[in-house]
Coordinates of C-alpha atoms in Angstrom, one line a residue:
M75 CA 0.0 0.0 -0.1
R76 CA 1.1 3.6 -1.0
P77 CA 1.8 5.1 2.8
T78 CA -0.3 7.8 3.7
H79 CA 1.2 11.2 4.7
Q80 CA -0.5 13.7 7.6
P81 CA -2.1 16.9 6.1
I82 CA -0.8 20.2 7.0
A83 CA -1.6 21.1 10.4
T84 CA -4.6 23.7 10.8
K85 CA -5.3 25.9 13.7
P86 CA -9.1 26.2 14.8
S87 CA -10.8 28.4 12.7
T88 CA -11.4 32.1 12.7
D89 CA -13.2 34.6 11.0
T90 CA -10.6 34.9 8.1
T91 CA -9.4 30.9 8.2
L92 CA -10.4 29.4 4.6
Q93 CA -12.6 26.4 4.6
A94 CA -13.4 24.0 1.8
G95 CA -15.0 25.4 -0.9
Q96 CA -14.3 28.9 0.2
P97 CA -12.7 31.3 -2.6
V98 CA -9.2 32.1 -1.9
P99 CA -8.6 35.8 -0.7
T100 CA -7.7 38.7 -3.5
K101 CA -4.2 38.9 -3.7
P102 CA -2.0 41.2 -6.1
S103 CA -1.8 39.4 -9.2
I104 CA 1.6 38.2 -10.5
N105 CA 1.9 37.4 -14.3
T106 CA 3.3 33.8 -14.5
S107 CA 2.4 33.7 -18.5
L108 CA 4.4 34.2 -21.5
P109 CA 5.1 37.9 -22.0
I110 CA 4.4 39.8 -24.7
D111 CA 7.8 41.0 -27.0
L112 CA 6.9 44.4 -26.7
P113 CA 9.0 47.0 -29.1
G114 CA 12.2 48.4 -28.1
M115 CA 12.9 45.2 -25.7
T116 CA 16.0 44.0 -25.9
N117 CA 15.6 40.4 -27.0
V118 CA 18.9 38.6 -28.4
L119 CA 16.4 36.6 -30.6
S120 CA 15.3 39.3 -32.0
R121 CA 19.0 40.3 -33.0
Y122 CA 20.0 37.2 -35.0
R123 CA 17.7 34.0 -34.1
N124 CA 15.2 32.6 -36.6
T125 CA 12.3 32.1 -34.6
D126 CA 10.2 30.5 -37.7
S127 CA 7.6 27.8 -37.3
H128 CA 9.6 24.3 -36.5
E129 CA 9.2 21.2 -38.4
Y130 CA 7.8 18.0 -36.8
M131 CA 8.4 14.1 -37.4
K132 CA 5.7 11.8 -38.2
Q133 CA 3.2 11.2 -36.1
W134 CA 3.6 7.7 -34.0
P135 CA 0.4 5.3 -33.5
G136 CA -2.1 6.2 -31.2
D137 CA -1.6 3.2 -29.5
L138 CA 1.8 4.4 -28.0
A139 CA 0.5 7.6 -26.3
T140 CA 0.0 7.1 -22.4
N141 CA -1.9 10.6 -22.6
W142 CA -1.3 11.3 -18.9
R143 CA -4.0 13.9 -17.4
A144 CA -4.4 14.7 -13.9
T145 CA -7.3 13.3 -11.9
Q146 CA -10.3 15.1 -10.4
K147 CA -8.9 14.4 -6.7
Q148 CA -5.4 15.4 -7.8
Q149 CA -7.0 18.7 -9.1
M150 CA -9.0 19.1 -5.7
K151 CA -6.1 18.4 -3.7
L152 CA -4.1 21.6 -5.8
D153 CA -6.6 23.4 -4.9
D154 CA -6.8 22.8 -1.3
I155 CA -2.9 23.1 -1.1
I156 CA -3.3 26.8 -2.8
R157 CA -5.9 27.5 -0.4
E158 CA -3.3 26.2 2.7
A159 CA -0.7 28.4 0.9
H160 CA -3.2 31.3 1.2
C161 CA -4.3 31.0 4.5
E162 CA -2.1 32.3 7.6
D163 CA -3.2 30.0 10.3
C164 CA -2.7 26.9 7.8
R165 CA 0.8 27.2 8.0
D166 CA 3.5 24.7 9.4
S167 CA 2.8 24.6 13.3
S168 CA 5.3 21.3 13.6
L169 CA 7.9 21.8 16.4
V170 CA 10.6 20.5 14.4
D171 CA 13.9 22.4 15.0
W172 CA 14.6 22.9 11.3
A173 CA 17.5 25.0 12.5
Q174 CA 19.2 22.2 14.2
R175 CA 18.8 20.2 11.0
R176 CA 20.5 22.6 8.7
K177 CA 23.3 22.5 11.5
Q178 CA 23.5 18.8 10.8
V179 CA 24.0 19.0 7.2
V180 CA 26.7 21.6 7.7
S181 CA 28.6 19.4 9.7
A182 CA 28.2 16.6 7.3
A183 CA 29.7 19.2 4.6
K184 CA 32.4 20.2 6.8
R185 CA 33.3 16.5 7.4
A186 CA 33.0 15.8 3.7
W187 CA 35.7 18.7 3.0
D188 CA 37.9 17.4 5.6
F189 CA 38.7 14.3 4.7
Y190 CA 38.8 15.6 1.0
Y191 CA 41.3 18.3 2.5
R192 CA 43.4 15.6 4.4
D193 CA 43.6 13.5 2.0
A194 CA 43.3 14.4 -2.0
F195 CA 43.4 18.5 -1.8
G196 CA 43.9 19.9 -4.9
L197 CA 43.0 16.7 -6.8
D198 CA 40.0 16.2 -9.0
E199 CA 38.7 13.1 -7.9
Y200 CA 38.6 11.8 -4.4
R201 CA 38.7 8.0 -3.5
P202 CA 38.1 8.2 0.3
I203 CA 38.8 4.4 1.0
S204 CA 41.9 4.1 -0.4
H205 CA 42.9 8.0 1.2
T206 CA 43.8 8.9 -2.3
G207 CA 42.7 10.9 -5.3
R208 CA 43.8 11.4 -8.9
N209 CA 43.4 14.3 -11.7
F210 CA 41.5 14.4 -14.9
S211 CA 44.4 16.1 -16.7
Q212 CA 48.0 16.5 -16.6
T213 CA 48.4 19.0 -13.5
G214 CA 44.7 19.2 -13.0
L215 CA 42.0 21.6 -13.1
G216 CA 40.4 22.3 -9.6
Y217 CA 37.4 19.9 -10.5
Y218 CA 36.7 19.0 -6.9
I219 CA 37.6 22.3 -5.4
A220 CA 35.7 24.7 -8.1
D221 CA 32.4 22.5 -7.8
V222 CA 32.1 22.5 -4.0
L223 CA 33.3 26.2 -3.9
D224 CA 29.9 28.2 -3.5
T225 CA 28.4 25.3 -1.0
L226 CA 31.2 26.1 1.1
W227 CA 30.6 29.7 0.9
L228 CA 26.5 29.5 1.4
M229 CA 27.3 27.2 4.5
G230 CA 29.5 29.8 6.1
L231 CA 32.4 27.8 5.6
K232 CA 34.8 30.6 5.0
D233 CA 38.3 29.0 6.3
E234 CA 37.3 26.4 3.7
Y235 CA 36.2 28.4 1.2
K236 CA 39.7 30.5 1.2
A237 CA 41.6 27.6 1.2
G238 CA 40.1 26.7 -2.1
R239 CA 40.0 30.0 -3.3
D240 CA 43.4 30.4 -3.3
F241 CA 44.7 27.3 -4.8
L242 CA 41.8 28.3 -7.8
V243 CA 43.6 31.4 -8.7
S244 CA 47.1 30.9 -7.8
Q245 CA 47.6 27.1 -8.5
V246 CA 45.4 26.1 -11.5
T247 CA 46.4 26.4 -15.2
F248 CA 44.6 25.5 -18.5
E249 CA 47.5 25.5 -20.1
Q250 CA 47.9 21.5 -20.2
P251 CA 47.7 18.9 -22.8
G252 CA 44.7 16.4 -22.9
S253 CA 40.8 16.5 -23.5
V254 CA 38.1 17.0 -21.0
S255 CA 34.3 16.7 -21.0
L256 CA 33.1 19.5 -22.0
F257 CA 29.5 19.2 -20.6
E258 CA 31.3 18.1 -17.2
T259 CA 33.9 21.0 -17.2
T260 CA 31.5 23.5 -17.7
I261 CA 28.8 22.5 -15.5
R262 CA 30.8 21.8 -12.7
L263 CA 34.0 24.0 -13.4
L264 CA 32.6 27.2 -14.8
G265 CA 29.8 26.9 -13.1
G266 CA 31.6 26.9 -10.1
L267 CA 33.8 29.9 -10.7
L268 CA 30.6 32.1 -11.8
S269 CA 28.8 31.2 -9.0
A270 CA 31.6 31.8 -6.5
Y271 CA 32.4 35.0 -8.1
R272 CA 28.3 36.3 -7.7
W273 CA 28.9 35.4 -4.1
S274 CA 31.8 37.5 -3.9
G275 CA 29.1 40.2 -4.7
E276 CA 30.7 40.2 -8.1
T277 CA 33.6 41.4 -7.0
D278 CA 36.5 38.9 -6.6
R279 CA 37.9 39.7 -10.2
A280 CA 40.9 36.7 -9.8
L281 CA 37.5 34.2 -10.3
L282 CA 36.4 35.9 -13.1
E283 CA 39.6 35.7 -14.3
V284 CA 40.2 31.9 -14.1
A285 CA 36.3 31.9 -15.6
D286 CA 37.4 33.9 -18.5
Q287 CA 40.4 31.6 -19.3
L288 CA 38.7 28.4 -19.4
G289 CA 35.9 29.7 -21.1
S290 CA 37.9 30.9 -23.7
R291 CA 39.6 27.6 -24.2
L292 CA 36.1 25.6 -23.8
A293 CA 34.5 27.5 -26.6
M294 CA 36.9 26.4 -29.1
S295 CA 34.9 23.6 -29.2
F296 CA 32.3 25.2 -30.9
N297 CA 34.4 25.8 -33.6
T298 CA 32.9 23.3 -35.8
S299 CA 30.9 23.3 -39.1
T300 CA 27.5 23.8 -37.2
G301 CA 28.5 25.0 -34.3
I302 CA 27.3 22.0 -32.6
P303 CA 30.6 21.2 -30.2
P304 CA 32.1 17.2 -29.9
E305 CA 31.4 16.2 -26.3
T306 CA 35.1 16.6 -25.5
A307 CA 37.4 19.4 -25.1
I308 CA 40.9 20.1 -25.9
L309 CA 42.4 22.7 -23.8
R310 CA 45.3 23.4 -25.8
S311 CA 44.1 23.9 -29.7
D312 CA 43.5 26.0 -31.9
G313 CA 42.4 23.8 -34.7
M314 CA 38.7 22.5 -36.0
P315 CA 37.5 20.3 -33.2
F316 CA 36.4 17.1 -34.9
A317 CA 32.4 16.0 -34.0
V318 CA 30.3 13.4 -35.1
E319 CA 27.7 12.5 -32.9
S320 CA 26.9 14.3 -29.6
S321 CA 24.6 14.0 -26.7
T322 CA 21.6 16.0 -27.1
S323 CA 21.7 16.9 -23.3
E324 CA 25.4 17.6 -23.0
V325 CA 25.5 20.2 -26.3
S326 CA 22.7 21.8 -24.5
T327 CA 23.8 22.1 -21.1
L328 CA 26.2 24.8 -21.6
Q329 CA 24.2 28.0 -22.1
L330 CA 23.4 29.5 -18.8
E331 CA 27.4 29.4 -18.0
F332 CA 28.3 30.7 -21.3
R333 CA 25.6 33.2 -21.2
Y334 CA 26.5 34.6 -18.0
L335 CA 29.5 34.6 -18.6
A336 CA 29.4 36.7 -21.6
K337 CA 27.3 39.0 -19.7
L338 CA 29.9 39.4 -16.9
T339 CA 32.6 40.0 -19.4
G340 CA 30.7 41.6 -22.3
K341 CA 32.4 39.3 -25.1
Q342 CA 29.1 38.5 -27.2
N343 CA 30.7 35.4 -28.9
Y344 CA 30.4 33.1 -25.4
Q345 CA 26.3 34.1 -25.7
Q346 CA 26.5 33.7 -29.9
Q347 CA 28.0 30.6 -30.0
V348 CA 25.7 28.5 -27.6
D349 CA 22.5 30.6 -29.1
R350 CA 23.7 29.0 -32.4
I351 CA 23.5 25.5 -30.7
M352 CA 19.8 26.3 -29.5
D353 CA 19.0 27.5 -33.2
I354 CA 20.0 24.0 -34.7
I355 CA 17.9 22.1 -32.1
F356 CA 15.3 24.1 -32.5
K357 CA 15.2 23.8 -35.9
A358 CA 15.5 20.2 -36.0
P359 CA 12.5 17.9 -36.4
K360 CA 10.9 16.3 -33.3
F361 CA 8.9 14.3 -31.8
D362 CA 5.9 16.6 -30.2
G363 CA 8.5 18.7 -28.4
L364 CA 10.7 15.6 -27.5
V365 CA 14.0 14.9 -28.6
S366 CA 16.4 12.0 -29.5
N367 CA 19.5 11.8 -27.1
Y368 CA 21.8 12.3 -30.1
I369 CA 22.5 14.9 -32.2
N370 CA 24.6 15.3 -35.5
A371 CA 27.0 17.4 -35.0
A372 CA 27.8 17.8 -39.3
S373 CA 24.0 17.6 -40.3
G374 CA 22.2 19.5 -37.1
E375 CA 19.9 16.2 -37.5
F376 CA 18.7 14.2 -34.4
T377 CA 20.5 10.4 -35.0
G378 CA 20.0 8.6 -31.4
T379 CA 17.4 5.8 -31.2
F380 CA 15.6 6.5 -28.4
I381 CA 14.4 9.1 -26.0
S382 CA 14.7 9.8 -22.5
L383 CA 14.5 12.1 -19.6
G384 CA 17.5 10.3 -17.8
S385 CA 21.0 10.1 -19.1
R386 CA 22.0 11.9 -22.2
G387 CA 18.1 13.6 -22.5
D388 CA 17.5 15.3 -18.8
S389 CA 19.5 18.6 -18.9
Y390 CA 18.1 19.7 -22.2
Y391 CA 14.7 20.3 -20.4
E392 CA 15.8 21.6 -17.3
Y393 CA 17.9 23.9 -19.3
L394 CA 15.0 25.1 -21.6
L395 CA 12.8 26.7 -18.8
K396 CA 16.1 28.0 -17.2
Q397 CA 17.2 29.7 -20.2
W398 CA 13.7 31.4 -20.1
L399 CA 14.2 32.4 -16.5
Q400 CA 17.6 33.3 -16.7
T401 CA 17.0 36.7 -18.8
R402 CA 13.9 37.4 -16.6
Q403 CA 11.1 36.0 -19.2
T404 CA 12.6 37.8 -22.1
E405 CA 13.2 35.3 -24.7
P406 CA 9.9 33.5 -25.5
V407 CA 11.2 31.0 -27.4
F408 CA 12.7 29.0 -24.5
R409 CA 9.5 28.8 -22.8
E410 CA 7.4 27.8 -26.0
E411 CA 9.8 24.9 -26.8
Y412 CA 9.8 23.8 -22.7
D413 CA 6.0 24.1 -22.9
S414 CA 6.1 22.0 -26.4
A415 CA 8.1 19.4 -24.7
M416 CA 6.1 18.7 -21.2
D417 CA 2.9 18.6 -23.5
G418 CA 4.8 15.7 -25.4
V419 CA 6.1 14.2 -21.8
R420 CA 2.5 13.8 -21.0
K421 CA 1.5 12.2 -24.0
F422 CA 4.1 9.8 -24.8
L423 CA 6.3 9.3 -20.9
A424 CA 4.1 9.9 -18.2
T425 CA 2.2 7.1 -16.9
V426 CA 1.3 4.9 -13.6
S427 CA 1.9 1.7 -12.3
P428 CA -0.9 -0.6 -11.6
D429 CA -0.8 -1.6 -7.7
Q430 CA 1.2 1.2 -6.4
N431 CA -0.4 4.1 -8.6
L432 CA 2.8 5.5 -8.7
T433 CA 3.4 8.4 -11.6
Y434 CA 6.6 7.8 -13.9
I435 CA 8.1 9.1 -16.7
G436 CA 9.3 6.1 -19.0
E437 CA 11.3 6.0 -22.6
L438 CA 10.8 5.3 -26.0
L439 CA 12.9 3.1 -27.9
R440 CA 13.4 2.6 -31.3
I441 CA 12.1 6.0 -32.4
E442 CA 13.5 5.5 -35.9
S443 CA 11.1 2.7 -36.6
A444 CA 7.7 2.2 -37.6
A445 CA 6.9 0.5 -34.2
P446 CA 8.8 2.6 -31.4
K447 CA 8.2 1.0 -27.8
F448 CA 7.7 2.2 -24.4
S449 CA 9.7 1.2 -21.8
P450 CA 9.2 1.4 -18.2
K451 CA 12.4 2.6 -17.1
M452 CA 13.2 5.6 -15.2
D453 CA 16.7 6.8 -14.1
H454 CA 17.3 8.8 -11.1
L455 CA 18.0 11.3 -13.1
A456 CA 14.9 12.1 -14.3
C457 CA 13.6 13.2 -10.7
F458 CA 15.1 16.4 -11.7
L459 CA 11.2 16.9 -13.3
A460 CA 9.5 16.7 -10.3
G461 CA 11.1 20.0 -9.1
N462 CA 11.5 21.5 -12.8
L463 CA 7.8 21.1 -13.1
A464 CA 7.3 22.8 -10.0
L465 CA 9.1 25.3 -11.3
G466 CA 8.0 26.4 -14.5
S467 CA 4.5 26.1 -13.2
T468 CA 4.8 29.5 -11.1
N469 CA 8.4 31.0 -13.0
G470 CA 10.0 30.3 -9.3
V471 CA 6.9 32.3 -7.4
P472 CA 5.5 30.5 -4.1
L473 CA 1.8 29.7 -4.8
S474 CA 1.4 32.1 -1.1
D475 CA 2.5 34.9 -3.7
I476 CA 0.4 34.3 -6.9
L477 CA -3.3 35.0 -7.8
P478 CA -4.7 31.3 -8.3
S479 CA -6.3 32.6 -11.6
S480 CA -2.8 33.6 -13.0
L481 CA -2.0 29.8 -13.1
R482 CA -2.8 28.9 -16.6
P483 CA -4.6 24.8 -16.9
R484 CA -1.2 23.7 -18.1
D485 CA 0.4 25.5 -15.1
R486 CA -1.6 23.1 -12.8
E487 CA -1.1 20.1 -14.6
D488 CA 2.5 20.5 -14.8
L489 CA 2.2 21.1 -10.4
I490 CA 0.1 18.5 -10.1
L491 CA 2.0 16.1 -12.3
G492 CA 6.0 17.6 -10.6
R493 CA 4.1 16.5 -7.4
E494 CA 2.8 13.0 -8.4
L495 CA 6.4 12.4 -9.4
G496 CA 8.4 13.4 -6.4
E497 CA 5.8 11.2 -4.3
T498 CA 7.5 8.3 -6.9
C499 CA 11.0 9.7 -6.4
A500 CA 10.4 9.6 -2.3
H501 CA 9.7 5.9 -2.9
M502 CA 12.5 5.3 -4.8
Y503 CA 14.5 5.5 -1.8
F504 CA 12.0 4.8 1.1
D505 CA 11.0 1.3 -0.5
T506 CA 14.2 -0.3 -0.5
P507 CA 15.8 -2.2 2.6
S508 CA 18.3 0.8 3.2
G509 CA 16.2 3.8 2.2
L510 CA 18.8 4.9 -0.2
A511 CA 17.6 4.8 -4.1
P512 CA 19.3 3.0 -7.1
E513 CA 20.6 4.3 -10.1
I514 CA 17.7 3.2 -12.3
G515 CA 14.3 1.7 -11.3
W516 CA 11.9 0.2 -14.0
F517 CA 8.2 -0.3 -13.2
R518 CA 5.9 -3.2 -13.5
Q519 CA 3.3 -3.1 -16.2
V520 CA 0.2 -4.5 -17.0
D521 CA -0.9 -6.1 -20.6
S522 CA -4.0 -4.0 -21.7
K523 CA -5.5 -6.7 -23.6
T524 CA -5.3 -9.8 -20.7
G525 CA -5.1 -7.5 -18.0
K526 CA -2.5 -9.7 -16.2
D527 CA 1.1 -8.7 -15.3
I528 CA 3.5 -8.5 -17.7
S529 CA 6.3 -10.5 -16.1
F530 CA 10.1 -9.5 -15.8
N531 CA 13.3 -11.7 -15.4
S532 CA 15.2 -13.2 -12.6
D533 CA 17.6 -9.9 -13.1
E534 CA 14.8 -8.0 -11.9
Q535 CA 14.0 -7.6 -8.1
L536 CA 11.1 -5.8 -6.4
I537 CA 12.7 -2.8 -4.1
K538 CA 9.1 -4.1 -2.2
P539 CA 7.7 -7.0 -2.1
D540 CA 4.1 -6.3 -2.9
G541 CA 5.4 -2.7 -4.7
D542 CA 5.9 -2.0 -8.5
I543 CA 9.4 -0.9 -8.4
L544 CA 11.8 -3.0 -9.9
V545 CA 16.1 -3.0 -9.7
H546 CA 18.4 -4.7 -12.1
T547 CA 21.4 -6.1 -10.6
L548 CA 23.6 -3.7 -12.3
D549 CA 21.3 -0.7 -10.9
R550 CA 21.1 -1.2 -7.5
H551 CA 23.9 1.4 -6.9
Y552 CA 23.8 4.8 -5.1
I553 CA 26.4 7.7 -5.8
L554 CA 24.7 10.2 -3.5
R555 CA 22.8 11.6 -6.4
P556 CA 21.1 15.1 -5.7
E557 CA 17.8 15.1 -8.4
T558 CA 15.5 13.8 -5.7
V559 CA 16.2 16.3 -3.0
E560 CA 16.7 18.8 -5.8
S561 CA 12.8 18.5 -6.3
F562 CA 12.3 18.2 -2.9
Y563 CA 13.5 21.5 -2.0
L564 CA 11.8 22.8 -5.4
L565 CA 8.3 21.6 -4.8
W566 CA 8.6 23.1 -0.6
K567 CA 9.5 26.3 -2.1
I568 CA 6.7 26.6 -4.5
T569 CA 3.9 24.7 -2.4
G570 CA 5.3 25.5 0.9
E571 CA 3.9 21.8 1.8
T572 CA 6.3 20.5 5.0
K573 CA 6.1 17.0 3.6
W574 CA 9.0 17.3 1.6
R575 CA 11.3 18.6 4.2
E576 CA 10.1 15.6 6.2
Y577 CA 11.1 13.5 2.7
G578 CA 14.3 15.4 2.4
W579 CA 15.1 14.8 6.3
R580 CA 14.3 10.8 5.8
V581 CA 17.1 10.8 2.9
F582 CA 19.4 12.4 4.8
E583 CA 19.4 10.3 8.1
A584 CA 19.6 7.1 5.5
I585 CA 22.5 9.0 3.8
E586 CA 24.3 9.3 7.6
K587 CA 23.5 6.1 8.5
W588 CA 25.2 3.9 5.3
A589 CA 27.1 6.3 3.3
W590 CA 29.3 7.9 6.3
S591 CA 32.6 6.1 8.0
P592 CA 34.5 7.8 10.4
E593 CA 37.1 6.0 9.1
Y594 CA 36.8 7.5 5.9
G595 CA 34.2 9.6 5.5
Y596 CA 31.5 9.7 3.0
T597 CA 31.5 6.9 0.3
S598 CA 28.7 5.8 -2.5
I599 CA 27.1 2.6 -2.1
D600 CA 27.3 -0.6 -4.0
N601 CA 23.7 -2.0 -3.4
V602 CA 21.1 -0.6 -1.6
C603 CA 19.2 -3.7 -1.9
V604 CA 20.7 -5.4 1.2
I605 CA 21.4 -4.3 4.5
P606 CA 24.2 -3.5 5.3
P607 CA 24.7 -2.0 1.7
T608 CA 28.5 -2.2 0.5
R609 CA 30.5 0.6 -0.2
R610 CA 32.4 2.0 -3.3
D611 CA 35.5 3.7 -3.0
S612 CA 34.2 6.9 -4.6
I613 CA 32.7 10.1 -3.7
E614 CA 31.3 12.2 -6.8
T615 CA 32.1 16.1 -6.3
F616 CA 27.9 16.4 -6.7
F617 CA 27.5 14.8 -3.5
L618 CA 29.1 18.2 -2.0
S619 CA 28.0 20.6 -4.5
E620 CA 24.2 19.6 -5.1
T621 CA 22.9 16.9 -2.3
L622 CA 24.3 18.9 0.8
K623 CA 23.9 22.3 -0.4
Y624 CA 20.0 21.5 -1.7
L625 CA 19.5 19.7 2.0
Y626 CA 20.8 23.1 3.4
L627 CA 18.8 24.9 1.4
L628 CA 15.5 22.7 2.0
F629 CA 16.3 22.9 6.0
N630 CA 16.7 26.9 5.6
D631 CA 13.7 29.1 6.8
A632 CA 16.0 31.9 5.1
D633 CA 15.9 32.6 1.4
P634 CA 19.4 33.0 0.3
T635 CA 18.9 31.8 -3.6
S636 CA 15.2 33.0 -3.8
L637 CA 14.0 31.6 -7.2
V638 CA 12.7 34.9 -8.3
D639 CA 16.0 36.4 -8.5
H640 CA 18.2 33.2 -9.1
V641 CA 18.3 29.9 -11.7
F642 CA 20.1 27.0 -10.5
N643 CA 22.2 25.2 -13.4
S644 CA 22.7 21.6 -13.6
E645 CA 25.4 21.2 -10.7
A646 CA 23.4 23.2 -8.3
H647 CA 25.2 26.5 -8.9
P648 CA 23.1 29.4 -8.3
L649 CA 23.4 32.1 -10.9
P650 CA 21.8 35.5 -11.2
M651 CA 19.1 36.4 -13.3
F652 CA 19.6 39.3 -15.4
T653 CA 18.5 40.8 -18.8
W654 CA 20.8 42.1 -21.8
E655 CA 20.0 45.5 -21.5

């Protein structure tokens, strides 16, 4: 059975307390719909981007569609949440000491940093059990430090921040041979440098200079015939990069960073180069707004055989919305493409499991054929969508601060779908013996013709005996991923529902119980389906950069990274919103 959750506490009625069915009191209207492109508005699109209507691929068979729609019960639940958000007497009255929980997250972050500092300071990767590390290039790039720097700042770990900052500006050089991941180096290293610069009040010029040096070298990867870069960047090269096939998400998850760098430095080529990538993607034929997970860098056409909101697809959709938000909703094409994509998600990817009624996002396989196939596979990565949908439903404005009538019907559908996905991602944690989630979940299906369960093979294991989520042997690991707690944070900020904070606390407790060791700090988990879970000699930088940061913000009643003033890149680096004026 699906666990029940306690409703938000309601105090005794007063003459201002909302009762079920009563209208929400009038609030100042905040426009969350698409803006009109006003004459004279500085809009980068109007200067050089072709926004002609897009071409779409052939239609799929009708029986492939999942056609997810919110139920009447879910719509009524959202009405209740909106009423509670507008009701002063309905706010959280629990006795939970969130400040104390936040301090425990800070303590975890400090311990994670201290072990890295002791064993591998300056190295790009840390192996905690071996007490060693390694670099991704000849002399290292400062990957680990740059990725966690803004977390240290936000948590008030100023001594640790200074040690990391000083290393980056005095010890790191990009004049070295070898290749690096363009995507990872952009979101982790460039994004981390830019965020740290932002949190310095945009006054630490040394950090900006390092970011500019890195950006100029990474930008050489855009010098292909189409502008679509290869997946790797050569730091010391001035020739034309060789690119054949690139990951769609990787080439479309560079834009927030390079656009902000263009704003800071005044170098328009940074912006123009990443916008050119989006031009090509926007013109390429799509499946109801959905894109294949690979794109040909020579032709600019999609070449992959599957569609997924997990690996190699996820952050394309994330950055559609966030590019719209980054320049304060002045470039409508991003929102239009995002809405089109979410229509495709509801039509072809979102569905519900048979027994637990878990809403999940599947994948489409064999999309190049006349008979594409739905797959009930959802990566942990896809859990980002729960929060992204909530963020897009109000453009970051809390429900308590908007006029309910300003929510479009599609905004309501998006928010409901986000909440349902958030619940499913919580189940991926709470239904396992360890309370930690596997890398990939598969969902039980029922044959629509026979009404019987579709059998699964011996390699698959139900993470809960009477549940709907299966996991393969090779997918049972947990590398301390952030996507679920990221969504808990965004869902809490938008809806005000305390349950998302409680969910985050349960995840943190499980991490503390199974991933922490006083001997070697935090490690990844090899198998979440056994107790005690076995460990891996690895720790990703995003544990400190993202997972602990989102937990810290989730337990923070203050609002240091307001969603109406900041946009998080794909590595949880909060960057300020701006306009091109």
